[in-house]
Short mmCIF file of C-alpha atoms in Angstrom, two decimals:
data_model
loop_
_atom_site.label_atom_id
_atom_site.label_comp_id
_atom_site.label_asym_id
_atom_site.label_seq_id
_atom_site.Cartn_x
_atom_site.Cartn_y
_atom_site.Cartn_z
CA MET A 3 0.21 29.09 6.03
CA ILE A 4 3.57 29.88 7.66
CA LEU A 5 4.60 26.32 7.42
CA GLN A 6 3.51 26.00 3.95
CA ASN A 7 5.31 29.15 2.80
CA ILE A 8 8.56 27.94 4.60
CA LEU A 9 8.11 24.53 2.89
CA SER A 10 7.67 26.13 -0.43
CA ASP A 11 10.82 28.23 -0.20
CA THR A 12 12.90 25.24 1.08
CA VAL A 13 11.78 23.01 -1.86
CA LEU A 14 12.75 25.53 -4.36
CA TRP A 15 16.01 26.23 -2.61
CA LEU A 16 16.87 22.49 -2.62
CA VAL A 17 15.92 21.96 -6.30
CA GLY A 18 18.11 24.90 -7.29
CA LEU A 19 20.96 23.63 -5.01
CA ASN A 20 20.96 19.99 -6.00
CA LYS A 21 18.14 17.97 -7.64
CA GLY A 22 19.54 14.65 -6.35
CA ILE A 23 19.67 15.82 -2.70
CA ALA A 24 16.16 17.48 -3.22
CA GLY A 25 14.87 14.17 -4.62
CA PHE A 26 15.94 12.25 -1.49
CA LEU A 27 14.57 14.61 1.06
CA LEU A 28 11.29 15.28 -0.70
CA GLY A 29 10.73 11.59 -1.65
CA PHE A 30 11.61 10.43 1.97
CA PHE A 31 9.19 13.13 3.62
CA TRP A 32 6.41 13.30 0.98
CA SER A 33 4.08 10.82 2.75
CA ILE A 34 4.60 12.76 6.08
CA LEU A 35 3.67 16.05 4.27
CA VAL A 36 0.57 14.27 2.88
CA MET A 37 -0.48 13.28 6.46
CA PHE A 38 -0.54 16.84 7.67
CA GLY A 39 -1.81 18.40 4.40
CA LEU A 40 1.45 20.21 3.79
CA HIS A 41 2.06 18.74 0.43
CA TRP A 42 -0.39 21.40 -1.06
CA ALA A 43 2.52 23.90 -0.52
CA VAL A 44 4.37 22.04 -3.22
CA ILE A 45 1.77 20.68 -5.65
CA PRO A 46 1.02 24.15 -7.31
CA PHE A 47 4.61 24.21 -8.63
CA PHE A 48 3.73 21.22 -10.84
CA ALA A 49 1.27 23.19 -13.01
CA ILE A 50 3.13 26.42 -12.74
CA ASP A 51 6.30 24.87 -14.11
CA VAL A 52 4.61 22.92 -16.81
CA ALA A 53 2.72 26.04 -18.00
CA HIS A 54 5.84 28.31 -17.76
CA TYR A 55 8.72 26.06 -18.97
CA GLY A 56 6.83 23.18 -20.50
CA TYR A 57 7.98 20.64 -18.09
CA ASP A 58 8.42 20.22 -14.22
CA VAL A 59 11.34 18.94 -12.28
CA ILE A 60 9.65 18.58 -8.83
CA ASN A 61 6.98 16.04 -9.52
CA PRO A 62 9.45 13.33 -10.71
CA LEU A 63 11.11 13.36 -7.32
CA ILE A 64 8.00 11.95 -5.70
CA PHE A 65 7.13 9.54 -8.42
CA ALA A 66 9.07 6.45 -6.82
CA GLY A 67 7.21 7.08 -3.59
CA GLY A 68 4.06 5.46 -5.00
CA LEU A 69 6.14 2.37 -6.01
CA ALA A 70 7.66 2.17 -2.71
CA VAL A 71 4.23 2.15 -1.02
CA LEU A 72 3.14 -0.53 -3.49
CA GLY A 73 6.20 -2.67 -2.64
CA SER A 74 5.72 -2.42 1.07
CA ALA A 75 2.09 -3.32 0.69
CA ILE A 76 2.87 -6.44 -1.28
CA GLY A 77 5.51 -7.37 1.21
CA VAL A 78 3.13 -7.05 4.11
CA ALA A 79 0.60 -9.08 2.15
CA ILE A 80 3.09 -11.93 1.43
CA ARG A 81 4.30 -12.17 5.08
CA ALA A 82 0.75 -11.85 6.71
CA ARG A 83 -0.67 -14.98 8.31
CA ASP A 84 -3.97 -13.54 9.13
CA GLU A 85 -6.36 -13.63 6.18
CA ARG A 86 -7.84 -10.37 6.94
CA VAL A 87 -4.63 -8.59 7.04
CA LYS A 88 -3.52 -10.24 3.87
CA SER A 89 -6.68 -9.27 2.08
CA MET A 90 -6.59 -5.74 3.35
CA SER A 91 -2.85 -5.38 2.27
CA VAL A 92 -3.70 -6.84 -1.28
CA ALA A 93 -6.58 -4.23 -1.55
CA ALA A 94 -4.25 -1.45 -0.51
CA ALA A 95 -1.71 -2.54 -2.98
CA ILE A 96 -4.19 -2.46 -5.85
CA SER A 97 -5.13 1.12 -4.85
CA ALA A 98 -1.30 1.97 -4.77
CA PHE A 99 -0.84 0.65 -8.18
CA PHE A 100 -3.36 3.20 -9.40
CA GLY A 101 -1.80 6.11 -7.48
CA ILE A 102 -3.99 6.04 -4.42
CA ASN A 103 -1.59 5.55 -1.56
CA GLU A 104 -3.78 6.48 1.48
CA PRO A 105 -5.28 3.16 2.19
CA ALA A 106 -1.67 1.39 2.23
CA LEU A 107 -0.34 4.32 4.22
CA TYR A 108 -2.91 4.43 6.95
CA GLY A 109 -4.11 0.72 6.91
CA VAL A 110 -0.95 -1.06 6.32
CA LEU A 111 2.25 1.01 6.93
CA ILE A 112 1.62 3.25 9.95
CA PRO A 113 0.74 0.31 12.18
CA ARG A 114 4.11 -1.24 11.12
CA LYS A 115 6.71 1.34 11.99
CA LYS A 116 9.79 -0.43 10.64
CA VAL A 117 8.04 -1.05 7.21
CA LEU A 118 6.88 2.59 7.19
CA LEU A 119 10.42 3.80 7.66
CA THR A 120 11.80 1.57 5.04
CA SER A 121 9.16 2.80 2.67
CA PHE A 122 10.11 6.29 3.28
CA LEU A 123 13.79 5.38 2.68
CA ALA A 124 12.97 3.55 -0.60
CA ALA A 125 11.04 6.73 -1.73
CA GLY A 126 14.04 8.90 -0.96
CA ILE A 127 16.44 6.68 -2.88
CA GLY A 128 14.07 6.65 -5.86
CA GLY A 129 13.78 10.33 -5.69
CA ALA A 130 17.47 10.91 -5.60
CA ILE A 131 17.80 8.77 -8.71
CA ALA A 132 15.29 10.67 -10.53
CA GLY A 133 16.79 14.04 -9.52
CA PHE A 134 20.29 12.97 -10.62
CA SER A 135 18.83 11.77 -13.92
CA GLY A 136 17.21 15.10 -14.70
CA SER A 137 13.82 13.60 -15.00
CA LYS A 138 10.91 15.90 -16.03
CA LEU A 139 7.06 15.85 -16.05
CA TYR A 140 5.73 17.23 -19.27
CA SER A 141 1.97 16.74 -19.02
CA PHE A 142 -0.74 15.64 -16.48
CA GLY A 143 -2.63 12.35 -16.72
CA ALA A 144 -3.28 9.29 -14.59
CA SER A 145 -1.63 8.73 -11.15
CA GLY A 146 0.73 5.98 -10.39
CA ILE A 147 2.32 3.72 -12.90
CA LEU A 148 -0.37 4.51 -15.43
CA GLY A 149 0.91 8.15 -15.44
CA LEU A 150 4.33 7.05 -16.61
CA PRO A 151 3.76 8.30 -20.30
CA CYS A 152 3.38 11.91 -18.84
CA PHE A 153 7.24 11.88 -18.15
CA ILE A 154 8.16 11.16 -21.78
CA ASN A 155 9.89 14.04 -23.54
CA PRO A 156 7.77 15.15 -26.61
CA LYS A 157 10.99 14.70 -28.63
CA GLY A 158 11.36 11.05 -27.59
CA ILE A 159 12.50 9.01 -24.65
CA ASP A 160 15.61 10.42 -22.99
CA ALA A 161 17.96 9.82 -20.09
CA GLY A 162 15.53 11.55 -17.77
CA PHE A 163 12.65 9.10 -18.49
CA ILE A 164 15.00 6.06 -18.28
CA GLY A 165 16.30 7.39 -14.86
CA LEU A 166 12.65 7.82 -13.68
CA CYS A 167 11.91 4.29 -14.60
CA ILE A 168 14.91 2.96 -12.86
CA SER A 169 14.00 5.14 -9.70
CA GLY A 170 10.58 3.45 -9.57
CA ILE A 171 12.02 -0.07 -9.96
CA VAL A 172 14.75 0.54 -7.30
CA ALA A 173 12.14 1.95 -4.90
CA PHE A 174 9.74 -0.93 -5.45
CA VAL A 175 12.32 -3.66 -4.94
CA PHE A 176 14.01 -1.98 -1.87
CA ALA A 177 10.62 -1.51 -0.25
CA LEU A 178 9.36 -4.97 -1.07
CA ILE A 179 12.59 -6.75 0.26
CA ALA A 180 12.66 -4.46 3.34
CA ALA A 181 8.96 -5.26 4.14
CA LEU A 182 9.69 -8.99 4.03
CA ILE A 183 12.75 -8.60 6.25
CA ALA A 184 11.59 -5.97 8.67
CA GLY A 185 8.36 -7.80 9.60
CA ALA A 186 9.68 -11.40 9.21
CA LYS A 187 11.00 -12.14 12.74
CA LYS A 188 7.88 -10.82 14.51
CA ASP A 189 5.50 -12.13 11.98
CA ALA A 190 6.89 -15.61 12.43
CA LYS A 191 6.52 -15.39 16.22
CA SER A 192 3.34 -13.45 16.65
CA LYS A 193 0.13 -15.28 17.19
CA PRO A 194 -3.30 -13.64 16.55
CA ALA A 195 -4.94 -13.01 19.92
CA GLU A 196 -8.41 -14.18 20.64
CA ARG A 197 -11.11 -11.86 21.66
CA HIS A 198 -14.72 -12.49 22.46
CA LEU A 199 -17.10 -10.39 20.30
CA ALA A 200 -20.25 -8.83 21.86
CA GLU A 201 -23.61 -10.27 21.57
CA HIS A 202 -25.23 -6.92 21.64
CA SER A 203 -24.26 -3.76 19.96
CA ASP A 204 -25.76 -0.19 19.96
CA VAL A 205 -25.66 1.69 16.66
CA TYR A 206 -26.09 5.54 16.61
CA ALA A 207 -27.39 7.95 14.10
CA PRO A 208 -24.75 8.79 11.43
CA VAL A 209 -26.38 12.18 10.77
CA ALA A 210 -28.54 14.80 12.58
CA GLY A 211 -32.01 14.91 11.14
CA GLU A 212 -35.43 13.10 11.13
CA SER A 213 -35.15 9.29 11.13
CA PHE A 214 -37.66 6.95 9.57
CA ASP A 215 -38.37 3.44 8.34
CA LEU A 216 -35.75 2.30 5.89
CA THR A 217 -38.40 0.29 3.86
CA THR A 218 -40.06 3.55 2.68
CA VAL A 219 -37.02 5.09 0.90
CA HIS A 220 -37.25 5.45 -2.86
CA ASP A 221 -34.44 2.91 -3.63
CA ASP A 222 -35.24 -0.81 -3.89
CA VAL A 223 -31.81 -2.04 -2.83
CA PHE A 224 -32.43 -0.40 0.53
CA SER A 225 -36.15 -0.37 0.92
CA LYS A 226 -36.31 -4.18 0.09
CA LEU A 227 -33.41 -4.73 2.66
CA VAL A 228 -31.24 -6.42 0.01
CA LEU A 229 -28.10 -5.47 1.85
CA GLY A 230 -29.51 -5.58 5.37
CA ASP A 231 -31.79 -3.91 7.82
CA GLY A 232 -31.29 -0.50 9.16
CA ILE A 233 -32.81 3.01 9.28
CA ALA A 234 -32.95 6.07 7.08
CA VAL A 235 -32.61 9.65 8.09
CA LYS A 236 -33.42 13.07 6.35
CA PRO A 237 -30.40 15.14 7.21
CA SER A 238 -30.67 18.50 8.78
CA ASP A 239 -26.96 19.28 8.18
CA GLY A 240 -24.19 18.00 5.94
CA LYS A 241 -21.93 16.13 8.42
CA VAL A 242 -21.84 12.29 8.61
CA TYR A 243 -20.38 10.82 11.84
CA ALA A 244 -19.24 7.34 12.77
CA PRO A 245 -22.14 5.51 14.31
CA VAL A 246 -19.89 2.92 15.84
CA THR A 247 -16.23 2.48 16.90
CA GLY A 248 -14.17 0.42 14.58
CA ILE A 249 -12.25 0.26 11.16
CA VAL A 250 -13.13 1.94 7.96
CA ARG A 251 -13.45 -1.01 5.45
CA VAL A 252 -14.79 0.98 2.53
CA ALA A 253 -14.21 4.62 1.78
CA TYR A 254 -15.41 5.45 -1.67
CA PRO A 255 -13.40 8.17 -3.25
CA THR A 256 -16.75 9.85 -4.51
CA GLY A 257 -17.56 10.30 -0.91
CA HIS A 258 -21.10 9.06 -1.13
CA ALA A 259 -20.70 5.84 0.96
CA VAL A 260 -18.67 4.52 3.93
CA GLY A 261 -18.40 1.08 5.27
CA LEU A 262 -17.34 0.44 8.89
CA ALA A 263 -16.38 -2.81 10.68
CA SER A 264 -17.39 -2.31 14.37
CA ASP A 265 -15.36 -3.58 17.27
CA ASP A 266 -18.48 -5.46 18.36
CA GLY A 267 -18.38 -7.38 15.17
CA GLU A 268 -21.13 -6.03 12.85
CA GLU A 269 -20.57 -4.31 9.59
CA VAL A 270 -22.25 -0.96 8.91
CA LEU A 271 -22.76 0.80 5.60
CA ILE A 272 -23.76 4.43 5.39
CA HIS A 273 -25.00 5.64 1.95
CA ILE A 274 -25.51 9.33 1.56
CA GLY A 275 -28.43 10.22 -0.92
CA ILE A 276 -29.96 8.20 -3.68
CA ASP A 277 -28.00 7.67 -6.90
CA THR A 278 -25.53 10.37 -5.73
CA VAL A 279 -22.59 8.15 -6.99
CA ASN A 280 -23.49 9.80 -10.38
CA LEU A 281 -22.04 13.15 -8.85
CA GLU A 282 -18.67 11.56 -8.91
CA GLY A 283 -17.69 13.19 -5.76
CA LYS A 284 -18.95 16.67 -6.30
CA HIS A 285 -20.44 18.29 -3.16
CA PHE A 286 -18.73 15.58 -1.02
CA LYS A 287 -15.51 15.74 1.08
CA MET A 288 -14.27 12.39 2.52
CA HIS A 289 -12.31 12.80 5.91
CA VAL A 290 -11.29 9.08 6.21
CA ALA A 291 -9.53 6.54 4.27
CA GLN A 292 -9.81 2.79 4.01
CA GLY A 293 -8.05 1.10 7.06
CA MET A 294 -8.39 4.01 9.34
CA ARG A 295 -9.65 3.44 12.95
CA VAL A 296 -12.44 5.74 13.85
CA LYS A 297 -14.36 6.25 17.22
CA LYS A 298 -18.12 6.73 17.50
CA GLY A 299 -18.79 10.45 16.74
CA ASP A 300 -15.79 11.03 14.55
CA LEU A 301 -16.57 13.00 11.26
CA LEU A 302 -16.58 10.73 8.24
CA VAL A 303 -17.90 12.98 5.38
CA ASP A 304 -18.99 16.56 4.60
CA PHE A 305 -21.61 16.96 2.08
CA ASP A 306 -23.47 19.89 0.72
CA GLU A 307 -27.03 19.07 1.17
CA ALA A 308 -28.45 22.11 -0.62
CA ALA A 309 -26.27 21.68 -3.69
CA ILE A 310 -27.11 18.03 -3.93
CA SER A 311 -30.87 18.71 -3.69
CA ALA A 312 -30.46 21.47 -6.26
CA ALA A 313 -28.95 19.00 -8.58
CA GLY A 314 -32.06 16.93 -8.26
CA TYR A 315 -31.07 14.21 -5.91
CA ASP A 316 -32.67 12.78 -2.88
CA THR A 317 -30.26 13.51 0.15
CA THR A 318 -31.76 10.82 2.40
CA VAL A 319 -28.92 9.11 4.32
CA MET A 320 -29.43 5.41 4.62
CA MET A 321 -27.56 3.16 7.17
CA VAL A 322 -27.64 -0.55 7.18
CA VAL A 323 -26.12 -3.46 9.23
CA THR A 324 -25.11 -5.63 6.41
CA LYS A 325 -26.13 -9.40 6.37
CA SER A 326 -23.53 -11.80 7.82
CA GLU A 327 -23.35 -15.21 9.66
CA ARG A 328 -22.97 -13.44 13.06
CA LEU A 329 -26.06 -11.22 12.67
CA LYS A 330 -29.12 -12.39 14.54
CA SER A 331 -31.43 -9.24 14.35
CA VAL A 332 -31.56 -5.54 13.73
CA MET A 333 -34.14 -3.39 15.53
CA PRO A 334 -34.74 0.18 15.04
CA THR A 335 -35.07 1.99 18.34
CA GLN A 336 -35.90 5.67 17.30
CA PHE A 337 -38.05 7.20 14.51
CA GLY A 338 -38.15 11.00 14.74
CA PRO A 339 -35.50 13.69 15.60
CA VAL A 340 -32.00 12.33 16.04
CA THR A 341 -28.48 13.51 16.58
CA LYS A 342 -25.10 11.82 16.39
CA ASP A 343 -25.61 10.80 20.00
CA THR A 344 -29.02 9.18 19.42
CA LYS A 345 -29.12 5.31 19.48
CA VAL A 346 -31.08 4.21 16.37
CA LEU A 347 -30.50 0.60 16.17
CA ASP A 348 -30.29 -2.39 18.52
CA VAL A 349 -28.29 -5.14 16.97
CA GLU A 350 -28.25 -8.80 18.30
CA LEU A 351 -25.16 -10.95 17.32
CA GLN A 352 -24.08 -14.43 17.60
CA SER A 353 -21.43 -14.94 20.31
CA ASN A 354 -18.13 -16.40 19.28
CA SER A 355 -14.40 -15.88 19.28
CA VAL A 356 -12.24 -14.46 16.38
CA GLU A 357 -8.62 -13.77 15.73
CA SER A 358 -7.82 -10.15 16.37
CA VAL A 359 -6.42 -8.25 13.38
CA THR A 360 -5.47 -5.38 15.80
CA ALA A 361 -3.17 -7.69 17.79
CA VAL A 362 -1.26 -8.70 14.58
CA ALA A 363 -0.93 -5.17 13.36
CA THR A 364 0.43 -4.01 16.72
CA ASN A 365 3.05 -6.82 16.78
CA ASP A 366 4.09 -6.00 13.34
#
């Protein structure tokens, strides 16, 4: 609270002093504030200013940051030689296009420090251009590029809107070129390291409760093992933990499902409740984003079991090891009371060597 109060006062002081300087500093540091949750000290000003003055001058200062992240993600995708790094960067770029920057930030930029820094710099330059142009936000709508109409003056397109467009283009181009240059030398030299994946893997319960046979759940996709074999748990609390150590491959914004790629080589899907996607994220809180690395036992999702049940939904948590060429067998090992430290699945895998994405990301 102390940090947020200081930050709020600082932002208001900078905006009053010089919008161009404020734009550079806020644009540069915005993603860092997001990492630590301190951006919420600034966000309320957007709505307050629009309600009071009819427009906001702070939000345009961070608009270019999303375009900078997009440019960086595309640059990494172009340079990447590993197909999995390339596909992850493309997916992160698509999310960034629609205003969701966390997958690119955590999965693409943070492992590549030079690219991360140039993305921040591009966002700062774009923010400065928007500030000097007097860009304003007049209404709220979609995020990312699709939200561009929200910055058009009700009286018509003005210099502020044109400046905002220029800020986004400059940030995108600068970040794209910088990503190509910053990673070019090491990308060209780095060779993906080989690692031998395990032939056996232990998978632990994702939630405390009472585990039972997956084939008895009231969902044909899971009960008929369409996606793969696994286990079901009637939860006793609303916390879902990582059952393996690995990478978050899928993190639905609605919070109802998470997919993990284990270090041992298997893919695990956790689905919270039946048909709970219809809640559109209500009663769920996601603690991870696509591309993040997690350890077994790390908190993935909070959900309000009582509220979901009251809404008429089955809260059964289903976990499956999805079908793949490496998968030989999945054997449930525990029916009954379980905690996050209870082994519930014994997974047998084919033995082979793969190129390590982790090695490439570290070299970049």
